[in-house]
PDB file of C-alpha atoms in Angstrom:
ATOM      1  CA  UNK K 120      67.206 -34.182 -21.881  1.00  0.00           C
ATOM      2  CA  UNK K 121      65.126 -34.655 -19.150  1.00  0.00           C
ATOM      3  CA  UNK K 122      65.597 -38.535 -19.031  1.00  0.00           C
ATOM      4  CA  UNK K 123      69.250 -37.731 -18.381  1.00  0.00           C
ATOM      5  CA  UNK K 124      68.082 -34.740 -15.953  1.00  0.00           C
ATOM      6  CA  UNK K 125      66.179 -37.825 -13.975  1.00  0.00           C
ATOM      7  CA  UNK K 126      69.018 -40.474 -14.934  1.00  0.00           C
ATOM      8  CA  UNK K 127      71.620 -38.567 -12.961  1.00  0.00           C
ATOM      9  CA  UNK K 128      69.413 -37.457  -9.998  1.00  0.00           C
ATOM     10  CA  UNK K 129      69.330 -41.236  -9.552  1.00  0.00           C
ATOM     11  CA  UNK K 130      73.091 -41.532  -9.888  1.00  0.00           C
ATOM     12  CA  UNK K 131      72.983 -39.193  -6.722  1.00  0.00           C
ATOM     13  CA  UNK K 132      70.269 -40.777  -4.665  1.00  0.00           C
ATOM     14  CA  UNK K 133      73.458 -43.578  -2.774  1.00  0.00           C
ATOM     15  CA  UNK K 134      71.917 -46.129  -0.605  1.00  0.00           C
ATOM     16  CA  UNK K 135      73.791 -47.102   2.447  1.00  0.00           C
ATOM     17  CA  UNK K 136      74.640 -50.755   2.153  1.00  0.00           C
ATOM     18  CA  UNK K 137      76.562 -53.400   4.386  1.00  0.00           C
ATOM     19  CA  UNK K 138      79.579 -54.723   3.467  1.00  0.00           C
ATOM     20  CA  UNK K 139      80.910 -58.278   5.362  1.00  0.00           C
ATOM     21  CA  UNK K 140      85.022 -57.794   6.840  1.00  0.00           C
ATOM     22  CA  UNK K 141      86.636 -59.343   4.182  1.00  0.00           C
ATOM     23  CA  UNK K 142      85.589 -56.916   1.674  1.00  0.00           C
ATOM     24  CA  UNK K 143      86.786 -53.678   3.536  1.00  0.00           C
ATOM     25  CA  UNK K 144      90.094 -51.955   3.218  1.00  0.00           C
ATOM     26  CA  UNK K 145      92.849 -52.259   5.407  1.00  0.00           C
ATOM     27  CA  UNK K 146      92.461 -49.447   8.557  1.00  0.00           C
ATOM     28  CA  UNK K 147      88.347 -49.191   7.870  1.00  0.00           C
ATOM     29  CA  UNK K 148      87.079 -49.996  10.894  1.00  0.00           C
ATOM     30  CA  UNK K 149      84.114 -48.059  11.582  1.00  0.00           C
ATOM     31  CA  UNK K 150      83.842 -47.412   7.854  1.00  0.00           C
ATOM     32  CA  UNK K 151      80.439 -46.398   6.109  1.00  0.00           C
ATOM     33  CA  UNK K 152      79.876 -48.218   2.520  1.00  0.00           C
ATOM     34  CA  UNK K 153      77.594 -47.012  -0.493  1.00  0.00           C
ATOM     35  CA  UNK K 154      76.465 -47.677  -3.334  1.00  0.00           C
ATOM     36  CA  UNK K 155      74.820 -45.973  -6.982  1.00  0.00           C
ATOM     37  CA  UNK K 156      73.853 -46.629 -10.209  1.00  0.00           C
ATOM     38  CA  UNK K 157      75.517 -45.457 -12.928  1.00  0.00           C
ATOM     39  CA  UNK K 158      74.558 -43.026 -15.684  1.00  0.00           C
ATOM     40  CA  UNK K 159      73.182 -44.488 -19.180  1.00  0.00           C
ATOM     41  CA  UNK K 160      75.237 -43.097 -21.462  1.00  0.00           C
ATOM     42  CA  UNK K 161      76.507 -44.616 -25.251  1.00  0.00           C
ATOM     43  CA  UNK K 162      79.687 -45.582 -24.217  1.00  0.00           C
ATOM     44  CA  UNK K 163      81.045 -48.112 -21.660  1.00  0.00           C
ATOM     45  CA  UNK K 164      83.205 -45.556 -19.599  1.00  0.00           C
ATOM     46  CA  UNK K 165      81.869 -44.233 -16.135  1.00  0.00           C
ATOM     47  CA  UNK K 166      81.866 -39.932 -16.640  1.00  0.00           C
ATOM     48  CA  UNK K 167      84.425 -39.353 -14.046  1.00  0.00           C
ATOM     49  CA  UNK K 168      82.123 -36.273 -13.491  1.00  0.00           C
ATOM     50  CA  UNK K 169      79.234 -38.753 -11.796  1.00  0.00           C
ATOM     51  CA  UNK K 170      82.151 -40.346  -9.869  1.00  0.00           C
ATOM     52  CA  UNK K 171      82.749 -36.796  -8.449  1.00  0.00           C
ATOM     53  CA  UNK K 172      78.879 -36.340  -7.860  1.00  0.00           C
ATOM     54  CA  UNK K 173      78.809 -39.494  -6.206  1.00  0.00           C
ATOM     55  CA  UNK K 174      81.837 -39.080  -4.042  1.00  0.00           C
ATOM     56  CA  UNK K 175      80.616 -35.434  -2.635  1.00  0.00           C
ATOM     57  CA  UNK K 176      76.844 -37.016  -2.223  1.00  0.00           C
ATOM     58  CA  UNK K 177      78.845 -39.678  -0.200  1.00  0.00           C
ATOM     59  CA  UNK K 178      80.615 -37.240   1.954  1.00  0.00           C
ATOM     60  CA  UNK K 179      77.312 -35.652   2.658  1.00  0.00           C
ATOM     61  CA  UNK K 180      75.791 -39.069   3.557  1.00  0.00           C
ATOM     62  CA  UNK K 181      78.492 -39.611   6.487  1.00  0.00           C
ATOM     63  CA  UNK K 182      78.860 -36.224   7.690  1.00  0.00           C
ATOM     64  CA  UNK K 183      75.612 -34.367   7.479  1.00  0.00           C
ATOM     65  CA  UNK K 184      76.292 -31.580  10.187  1.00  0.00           C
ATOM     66  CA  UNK K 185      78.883 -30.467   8.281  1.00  0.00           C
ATOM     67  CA  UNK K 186      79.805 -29.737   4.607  1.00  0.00           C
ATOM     68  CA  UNK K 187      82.673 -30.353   1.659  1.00  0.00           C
ATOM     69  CA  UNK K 188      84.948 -27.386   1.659  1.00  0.00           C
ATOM     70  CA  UNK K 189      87.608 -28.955  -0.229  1.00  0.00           C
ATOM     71  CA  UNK K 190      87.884 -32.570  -2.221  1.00  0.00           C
ATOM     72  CA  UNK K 191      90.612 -33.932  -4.400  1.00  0.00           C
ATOM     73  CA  UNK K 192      90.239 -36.926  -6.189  1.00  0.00           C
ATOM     74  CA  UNK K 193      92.591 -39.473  -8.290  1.00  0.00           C
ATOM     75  CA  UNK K 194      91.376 -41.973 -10.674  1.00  0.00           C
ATOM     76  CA  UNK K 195      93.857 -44.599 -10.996  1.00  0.00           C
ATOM     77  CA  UNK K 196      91.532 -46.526 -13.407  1.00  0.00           C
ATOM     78  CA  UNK K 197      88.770 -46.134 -15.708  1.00  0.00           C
ATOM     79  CA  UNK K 198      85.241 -47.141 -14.096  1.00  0.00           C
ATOM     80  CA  UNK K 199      82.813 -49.664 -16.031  1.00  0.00           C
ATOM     81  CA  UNK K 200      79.656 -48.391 -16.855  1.00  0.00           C
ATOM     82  CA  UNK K 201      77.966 -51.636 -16.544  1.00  0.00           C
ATOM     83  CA  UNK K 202      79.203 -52.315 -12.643  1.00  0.00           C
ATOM     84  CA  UNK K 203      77.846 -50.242  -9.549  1.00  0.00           C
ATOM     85  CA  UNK K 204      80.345 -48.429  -7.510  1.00  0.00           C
ATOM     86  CA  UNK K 205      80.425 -48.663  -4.077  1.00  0.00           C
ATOM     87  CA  UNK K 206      81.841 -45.514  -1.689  1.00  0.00           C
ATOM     88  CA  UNK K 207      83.760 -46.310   1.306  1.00  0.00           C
ATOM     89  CA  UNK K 208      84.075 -43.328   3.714  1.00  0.00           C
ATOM     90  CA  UNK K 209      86.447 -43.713   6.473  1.00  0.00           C
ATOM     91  CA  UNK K 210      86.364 -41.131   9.257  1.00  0.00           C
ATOM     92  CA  UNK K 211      90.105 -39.902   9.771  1.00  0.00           C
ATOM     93  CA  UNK K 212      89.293 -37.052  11.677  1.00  0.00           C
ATOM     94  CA  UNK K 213      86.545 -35.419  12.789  1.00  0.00           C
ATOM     95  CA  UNK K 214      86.122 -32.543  15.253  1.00  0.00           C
ATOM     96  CA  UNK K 215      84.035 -29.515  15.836  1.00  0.00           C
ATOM     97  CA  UNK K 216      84.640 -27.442  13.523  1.00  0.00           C
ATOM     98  CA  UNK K 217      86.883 -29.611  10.663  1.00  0.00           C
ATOM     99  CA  UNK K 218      86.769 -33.149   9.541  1.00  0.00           C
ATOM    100  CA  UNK K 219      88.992 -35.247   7.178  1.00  0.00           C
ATOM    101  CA  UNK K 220      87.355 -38.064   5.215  1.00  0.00           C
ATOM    102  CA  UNK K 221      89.031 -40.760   3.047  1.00  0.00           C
ATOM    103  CA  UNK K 222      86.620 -42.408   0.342  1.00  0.00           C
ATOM    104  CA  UNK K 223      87.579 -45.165  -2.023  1.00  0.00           C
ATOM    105  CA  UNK K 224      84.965 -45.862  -5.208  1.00  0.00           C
ATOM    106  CA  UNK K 225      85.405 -49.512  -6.251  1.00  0.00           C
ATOM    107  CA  UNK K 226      84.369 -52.163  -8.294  1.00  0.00           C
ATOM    108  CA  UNK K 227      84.831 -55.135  -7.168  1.00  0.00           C
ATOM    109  CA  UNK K 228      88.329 -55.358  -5.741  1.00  0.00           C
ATOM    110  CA  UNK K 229      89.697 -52.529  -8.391  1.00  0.00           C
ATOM    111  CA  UNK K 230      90.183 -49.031  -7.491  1.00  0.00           C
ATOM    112  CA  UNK K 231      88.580 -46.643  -9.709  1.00  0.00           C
ATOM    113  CA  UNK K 232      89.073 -42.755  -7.657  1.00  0.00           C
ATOM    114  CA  UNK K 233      90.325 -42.570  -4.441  1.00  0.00           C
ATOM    115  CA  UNK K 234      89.583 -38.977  -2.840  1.00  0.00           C
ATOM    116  CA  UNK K 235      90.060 -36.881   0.418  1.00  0.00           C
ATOM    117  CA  UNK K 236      87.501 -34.940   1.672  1.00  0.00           C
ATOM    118  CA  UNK K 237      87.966 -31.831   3.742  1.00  0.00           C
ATOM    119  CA  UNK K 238      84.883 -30.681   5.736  1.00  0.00           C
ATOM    120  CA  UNK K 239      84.034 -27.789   7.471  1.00  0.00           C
ATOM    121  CA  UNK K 240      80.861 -26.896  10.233  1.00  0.00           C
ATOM    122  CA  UNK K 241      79.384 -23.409   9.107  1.00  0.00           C
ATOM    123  CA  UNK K 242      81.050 -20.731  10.943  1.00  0.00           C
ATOM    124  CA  UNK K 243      81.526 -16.769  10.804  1.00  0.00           C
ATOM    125  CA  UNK K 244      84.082 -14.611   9.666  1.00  0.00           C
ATOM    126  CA  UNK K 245      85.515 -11.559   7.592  1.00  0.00           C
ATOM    127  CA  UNK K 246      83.935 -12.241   3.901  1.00  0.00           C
ATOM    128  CA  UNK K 247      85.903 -10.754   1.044  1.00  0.00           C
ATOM    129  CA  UNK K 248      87.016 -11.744  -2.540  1.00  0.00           C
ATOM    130  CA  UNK K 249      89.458 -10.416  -5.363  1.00  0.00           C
ATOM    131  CA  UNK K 250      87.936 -11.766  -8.483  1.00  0.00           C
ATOM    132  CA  UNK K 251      87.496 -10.148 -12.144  1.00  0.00           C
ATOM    133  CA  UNK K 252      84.224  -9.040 -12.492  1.00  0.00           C
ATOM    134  CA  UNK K 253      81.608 -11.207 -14.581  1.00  0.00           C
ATOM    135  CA  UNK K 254      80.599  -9.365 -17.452  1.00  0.00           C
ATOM    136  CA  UNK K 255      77.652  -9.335 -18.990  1.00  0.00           C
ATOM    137  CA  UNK K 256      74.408 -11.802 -18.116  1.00  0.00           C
ATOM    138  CA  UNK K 257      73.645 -15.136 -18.800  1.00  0.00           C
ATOM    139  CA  UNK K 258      70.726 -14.235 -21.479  1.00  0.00           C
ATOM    140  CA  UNK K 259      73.245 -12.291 -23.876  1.00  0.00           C
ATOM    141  CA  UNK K 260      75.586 -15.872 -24.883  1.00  0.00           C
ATOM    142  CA  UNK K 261      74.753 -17.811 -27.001  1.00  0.00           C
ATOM    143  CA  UNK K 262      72.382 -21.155 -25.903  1.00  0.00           C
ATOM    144  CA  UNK K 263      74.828 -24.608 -26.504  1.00  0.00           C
ATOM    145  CA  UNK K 264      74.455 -28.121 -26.466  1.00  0.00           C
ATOM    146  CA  UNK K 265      77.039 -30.362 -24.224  1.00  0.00           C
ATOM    147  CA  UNK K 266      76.310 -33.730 -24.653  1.00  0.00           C
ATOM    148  CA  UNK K 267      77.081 -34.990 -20.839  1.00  0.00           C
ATOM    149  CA  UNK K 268      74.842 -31.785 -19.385  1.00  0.00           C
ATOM    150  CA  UNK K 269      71.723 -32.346 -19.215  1.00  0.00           C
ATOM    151  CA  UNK K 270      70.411 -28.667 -18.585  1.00  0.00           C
ATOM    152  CA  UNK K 271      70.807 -25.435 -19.749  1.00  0.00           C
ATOM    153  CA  UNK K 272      74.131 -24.022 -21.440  1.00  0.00           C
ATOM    154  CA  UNK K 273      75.285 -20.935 -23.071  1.00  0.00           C
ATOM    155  CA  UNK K 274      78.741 -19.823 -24.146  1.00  0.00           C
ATOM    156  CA  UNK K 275      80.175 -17.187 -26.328  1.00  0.00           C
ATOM    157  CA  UNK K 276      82.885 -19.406 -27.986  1.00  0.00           C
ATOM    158  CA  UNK K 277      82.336 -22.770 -29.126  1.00  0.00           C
ATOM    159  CA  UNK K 278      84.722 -25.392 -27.578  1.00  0.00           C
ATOM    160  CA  UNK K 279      83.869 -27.514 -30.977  1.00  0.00           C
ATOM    161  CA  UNK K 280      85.437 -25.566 -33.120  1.00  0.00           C
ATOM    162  CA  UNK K 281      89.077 -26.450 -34.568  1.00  0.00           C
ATOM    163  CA  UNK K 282      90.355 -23.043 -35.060  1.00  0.00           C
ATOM    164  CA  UNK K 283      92.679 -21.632 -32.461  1.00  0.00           C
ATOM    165  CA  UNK K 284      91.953 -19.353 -29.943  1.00  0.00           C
ATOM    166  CA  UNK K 285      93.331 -18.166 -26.386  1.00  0.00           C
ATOM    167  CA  UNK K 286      93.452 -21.477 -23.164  1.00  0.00           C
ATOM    168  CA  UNK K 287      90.294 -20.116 -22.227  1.00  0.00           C
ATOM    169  CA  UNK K 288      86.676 -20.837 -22.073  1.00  0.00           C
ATOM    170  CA  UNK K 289      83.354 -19.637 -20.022  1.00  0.00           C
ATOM    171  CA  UNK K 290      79.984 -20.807 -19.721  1.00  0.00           C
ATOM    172  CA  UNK K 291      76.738 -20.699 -17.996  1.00  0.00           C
ATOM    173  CA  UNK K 292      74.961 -23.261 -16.622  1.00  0.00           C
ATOM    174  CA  UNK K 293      71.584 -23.434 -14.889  1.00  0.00           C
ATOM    175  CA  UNK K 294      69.713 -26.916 -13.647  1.00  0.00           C
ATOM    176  CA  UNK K 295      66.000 -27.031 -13.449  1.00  0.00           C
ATOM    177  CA  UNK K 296      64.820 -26.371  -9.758  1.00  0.00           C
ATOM    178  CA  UNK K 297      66.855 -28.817  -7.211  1.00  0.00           C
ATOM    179  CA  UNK K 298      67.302 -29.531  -3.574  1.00  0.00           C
ATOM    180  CA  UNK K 299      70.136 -26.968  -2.746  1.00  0.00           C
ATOM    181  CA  UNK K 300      72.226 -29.933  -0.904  1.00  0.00           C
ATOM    182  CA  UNK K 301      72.753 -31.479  -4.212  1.00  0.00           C
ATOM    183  CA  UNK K 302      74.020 -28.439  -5.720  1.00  0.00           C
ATOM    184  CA  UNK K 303      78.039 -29.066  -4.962  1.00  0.00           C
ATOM    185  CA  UNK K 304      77.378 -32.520  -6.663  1.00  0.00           C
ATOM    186  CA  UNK K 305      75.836 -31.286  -9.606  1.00  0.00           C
ATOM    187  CA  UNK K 306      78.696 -28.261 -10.134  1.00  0.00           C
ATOM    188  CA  UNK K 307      81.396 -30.680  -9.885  1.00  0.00           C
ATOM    189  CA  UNK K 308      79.454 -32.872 -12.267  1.00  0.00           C
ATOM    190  CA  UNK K 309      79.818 -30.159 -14.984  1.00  0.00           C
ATOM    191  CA  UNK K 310      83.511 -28.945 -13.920  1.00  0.00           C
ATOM    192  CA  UNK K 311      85.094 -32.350 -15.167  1.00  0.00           C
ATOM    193  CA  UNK K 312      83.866 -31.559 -18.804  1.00  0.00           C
ATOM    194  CA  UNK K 313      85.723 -28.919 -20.713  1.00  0.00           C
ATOM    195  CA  UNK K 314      88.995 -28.336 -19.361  1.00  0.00           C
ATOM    196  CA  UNK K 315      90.430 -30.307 -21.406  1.00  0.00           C
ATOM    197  CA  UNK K 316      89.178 -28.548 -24.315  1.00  0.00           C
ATOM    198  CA  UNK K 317      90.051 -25.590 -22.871  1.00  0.00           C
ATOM    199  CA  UNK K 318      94.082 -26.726 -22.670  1.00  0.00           C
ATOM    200  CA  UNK K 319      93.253 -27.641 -26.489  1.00  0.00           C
ATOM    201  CA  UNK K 320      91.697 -24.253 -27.789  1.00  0.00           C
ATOM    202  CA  UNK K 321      95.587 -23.196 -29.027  1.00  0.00           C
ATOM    203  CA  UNK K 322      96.284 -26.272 -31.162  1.00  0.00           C
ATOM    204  CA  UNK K 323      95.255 -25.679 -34.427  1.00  0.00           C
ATOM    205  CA  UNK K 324      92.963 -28.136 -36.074  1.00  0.00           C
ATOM    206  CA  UNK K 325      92.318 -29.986 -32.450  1.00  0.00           C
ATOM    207  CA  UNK K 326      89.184 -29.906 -30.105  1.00  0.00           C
ATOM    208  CA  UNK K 327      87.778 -32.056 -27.996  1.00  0.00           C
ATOM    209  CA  UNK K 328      85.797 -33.847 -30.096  1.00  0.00           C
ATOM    210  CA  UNK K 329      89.246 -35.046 -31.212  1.00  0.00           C
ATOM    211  CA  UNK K 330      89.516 -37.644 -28.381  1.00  0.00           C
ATOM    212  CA  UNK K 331      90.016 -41.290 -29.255  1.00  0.00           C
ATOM    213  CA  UNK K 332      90.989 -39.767 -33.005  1.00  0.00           C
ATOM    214  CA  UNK K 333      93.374 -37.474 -32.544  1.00  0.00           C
ATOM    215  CA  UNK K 334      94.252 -38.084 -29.451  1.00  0.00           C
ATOM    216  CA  UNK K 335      93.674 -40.063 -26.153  1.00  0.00           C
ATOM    217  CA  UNK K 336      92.529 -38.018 -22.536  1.00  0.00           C
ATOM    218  CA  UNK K 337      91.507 -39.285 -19.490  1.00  0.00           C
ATOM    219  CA  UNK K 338      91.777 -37.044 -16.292  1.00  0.00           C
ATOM    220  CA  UNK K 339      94.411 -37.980 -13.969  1.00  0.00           C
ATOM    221  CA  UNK K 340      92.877 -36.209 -11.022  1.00  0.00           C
ATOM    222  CA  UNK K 341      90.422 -33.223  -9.943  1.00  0.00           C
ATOM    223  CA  UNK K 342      90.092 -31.113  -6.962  1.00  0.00           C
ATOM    224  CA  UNK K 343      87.514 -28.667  -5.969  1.00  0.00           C
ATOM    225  CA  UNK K 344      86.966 -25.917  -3.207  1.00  0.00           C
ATOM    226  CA  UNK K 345      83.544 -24.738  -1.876  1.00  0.00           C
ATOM    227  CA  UNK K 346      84.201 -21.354  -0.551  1.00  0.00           C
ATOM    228  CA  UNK K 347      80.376 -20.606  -0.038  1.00  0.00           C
ATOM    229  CA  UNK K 348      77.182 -21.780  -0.249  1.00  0.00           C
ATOM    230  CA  UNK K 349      75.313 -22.190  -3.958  1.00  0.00           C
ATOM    231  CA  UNK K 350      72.661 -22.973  -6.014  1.00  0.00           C
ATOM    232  CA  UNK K 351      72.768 -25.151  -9.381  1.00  0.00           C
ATOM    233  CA  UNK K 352      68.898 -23.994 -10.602  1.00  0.00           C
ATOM    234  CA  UNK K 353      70.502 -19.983 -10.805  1.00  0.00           C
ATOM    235  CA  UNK K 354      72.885 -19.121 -13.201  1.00  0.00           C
ATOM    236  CA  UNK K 355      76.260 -20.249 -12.334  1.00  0.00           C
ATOM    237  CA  UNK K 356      79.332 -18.967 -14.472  1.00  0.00           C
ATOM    238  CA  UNK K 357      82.027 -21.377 -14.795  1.00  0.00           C
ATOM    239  CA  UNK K 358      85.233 -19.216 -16.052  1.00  0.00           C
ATOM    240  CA  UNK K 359      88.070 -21.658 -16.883  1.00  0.00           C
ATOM    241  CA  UNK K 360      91.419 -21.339 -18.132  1.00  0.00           C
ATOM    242  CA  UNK K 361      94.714 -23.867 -19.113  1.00  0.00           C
ATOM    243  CA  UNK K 362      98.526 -22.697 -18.052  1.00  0.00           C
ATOM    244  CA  UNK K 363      99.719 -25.439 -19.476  1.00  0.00           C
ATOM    245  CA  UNK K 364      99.608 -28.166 -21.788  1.00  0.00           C
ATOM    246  CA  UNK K 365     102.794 -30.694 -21.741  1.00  0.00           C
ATOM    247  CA  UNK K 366     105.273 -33.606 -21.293  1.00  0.00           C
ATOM    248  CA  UNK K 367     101.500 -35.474 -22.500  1.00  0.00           C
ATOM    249  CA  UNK K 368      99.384 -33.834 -19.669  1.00  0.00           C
ATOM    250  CA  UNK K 369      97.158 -30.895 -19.279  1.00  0.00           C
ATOM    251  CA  UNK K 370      96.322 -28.572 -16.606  1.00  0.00           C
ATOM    252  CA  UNK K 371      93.896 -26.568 -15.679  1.00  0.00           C
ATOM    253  CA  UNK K 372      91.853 -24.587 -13.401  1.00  0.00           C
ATOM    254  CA  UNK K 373      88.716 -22.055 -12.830  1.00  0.00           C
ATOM    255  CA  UNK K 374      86.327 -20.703 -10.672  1.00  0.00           C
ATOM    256  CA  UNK K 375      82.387 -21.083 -10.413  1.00  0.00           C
ATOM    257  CA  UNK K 376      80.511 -17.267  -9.985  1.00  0.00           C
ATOM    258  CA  UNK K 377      77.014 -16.230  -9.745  1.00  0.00           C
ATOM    259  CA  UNK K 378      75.851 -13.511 -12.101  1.00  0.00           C
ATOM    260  CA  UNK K 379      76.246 -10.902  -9.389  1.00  0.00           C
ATOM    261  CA  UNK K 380      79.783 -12.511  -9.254  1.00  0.00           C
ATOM    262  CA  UNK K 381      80.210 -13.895  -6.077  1.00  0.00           C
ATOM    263  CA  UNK K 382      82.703 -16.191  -5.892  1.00  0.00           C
ATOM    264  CA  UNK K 383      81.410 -19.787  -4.515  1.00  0.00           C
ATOM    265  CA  UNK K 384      83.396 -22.421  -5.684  1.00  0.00           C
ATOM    266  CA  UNK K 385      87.047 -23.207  -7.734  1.00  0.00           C
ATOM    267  CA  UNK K 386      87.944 -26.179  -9.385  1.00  0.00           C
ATOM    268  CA  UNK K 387      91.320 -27.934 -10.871  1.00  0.00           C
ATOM    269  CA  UNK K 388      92.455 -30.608 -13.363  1.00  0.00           C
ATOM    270  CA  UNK K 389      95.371 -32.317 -14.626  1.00  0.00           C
ATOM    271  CA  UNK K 390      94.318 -34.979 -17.830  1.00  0.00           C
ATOM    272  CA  UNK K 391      96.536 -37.423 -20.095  1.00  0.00           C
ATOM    273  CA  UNK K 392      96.678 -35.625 -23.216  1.00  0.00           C
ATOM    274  CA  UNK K 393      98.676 -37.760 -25.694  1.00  0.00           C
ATOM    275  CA  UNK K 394      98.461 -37.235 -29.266  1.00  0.00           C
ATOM    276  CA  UNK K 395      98.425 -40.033 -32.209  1.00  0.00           C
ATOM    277  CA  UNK K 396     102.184 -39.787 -34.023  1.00  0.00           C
TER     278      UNK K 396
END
């Protein structure tokens, strides 16, 4: 576990790099490139969950005054676990207060997510929130094992299990001790990881572990909101839920909360879902 731990801290250390005309887009003038290693996982797929690390450390990177509020990401194609990826961030606005940046991970000449970043300079204002309240602490669920996180988990339900149950899930998550300005990378790293099994929970006989068996997912596109700041290494309570599962896609959506239940961050998915006939 802590191999990983160190293995994806890595993954989120990008070096700046320089990249010669012919291999920047079209319209990047003035464009900022980097680059990351990839995670060393079992498979040869990139996690698209390190892509979204990588593309908010990248954001961060370019814009340093200010931070992500919002970021919503496609991924046309699967990413190769044995090739780099490369971040171009190209400025398309930035002001005082807001900013608007347009990143493309690549590898090679393929397109593997191509995001928008909103970003926002601190400021003031009235602070309020409408939110169910959390329930319970962190301690009383049950500790669980996800294979892609490499800290600590606990959940009341297991996401493994084939019997049916409500388009719902909840867990807590906690990282060892981090710098706080990798903490939006690391949350996003974990919200790309159950939603799908989430949309699943209702289908008897199916969970995730059903994927490349059962069925075939990849996810389509993710977006996230930062509505305040946060930290990975307290306990963070990722409440998720699924409206919808059809026409071979899934959807889905939730919220990240500390334990005192402050809302801090919200998240969205839409996967391929298509079952075997």
């Amino acid at each position: 576990m802590s191999d990983m731990w160190s293995d994806l801290l890595a993954c989120l250390d990008l070096k700046e790099i320089a990249v010669d005309d012919d291999a920047t887009s079209a319209g990047a003038t003035g464009a900022l490139y980097y680059e990351g290693p990839n995670q060393q996982l079992e498979y040869h797929r990139i996690f698209g969950g390190q892509i979204l690390a990588q593309l908010l450390s990248a954001a961060r990177l370019a814009s340093p005054d200010k931070t992500v509020k919002s970021l919503h990401t496609v991924f046309p194609r699967e990413g190769r676990a044995d090739q780099p990826v490369r971040y171009e961030v190209i400025r398309r606005h930035e002001g005082r207060s807001f900013g608007t940046l347009a990143i493309n991970a690549t590898q090679g000449t393929e397109v593997v997510a191509s995001a928008v970043a909103s970003i926002h300079a601190p400021e003031e204002g009235i602070d309020r929130q409408t939110v169910d309240a959390v329930g319970g602490a962190a301690e009383q669920s049950t500790p669980r094992e996800f294979g892609l996180i490499p800290w600590e988990v606990r959940a009341d339900a297991d996401l493994d299990s084939t019997a049916t149950g409500p388009a719902e899930f909840q867990f807590w998550m906690r990282t060892p001790e981090v710098d706080p300005t990798l903490a939006p990378a690391l949350a996003a790293y974990a919200t790309d990881l159950t939603l799908i099994g989430t949309a699943l929970r209702p289908v008897d006989g199916i969970s995730h572990v059903g994927n490349g068996t059962q069925f075939l997912s990849a996810v389509t596109s993710h977006t996230l909101w930062f509505h305040r700041p946060l930290r990975t290494d307290d306990w963070l309570l990722m409440r998720q839920h699924s409206p919808i599962l059809a026409n071979g896609r899934a959807f889905g959506r939730g919220d990240a909360l500390t334990e005192d239940g402050t809302l801090v961050a919200s998240f969205a998915q839409e996967a391929l879902v298509r079952f075997r006939s």
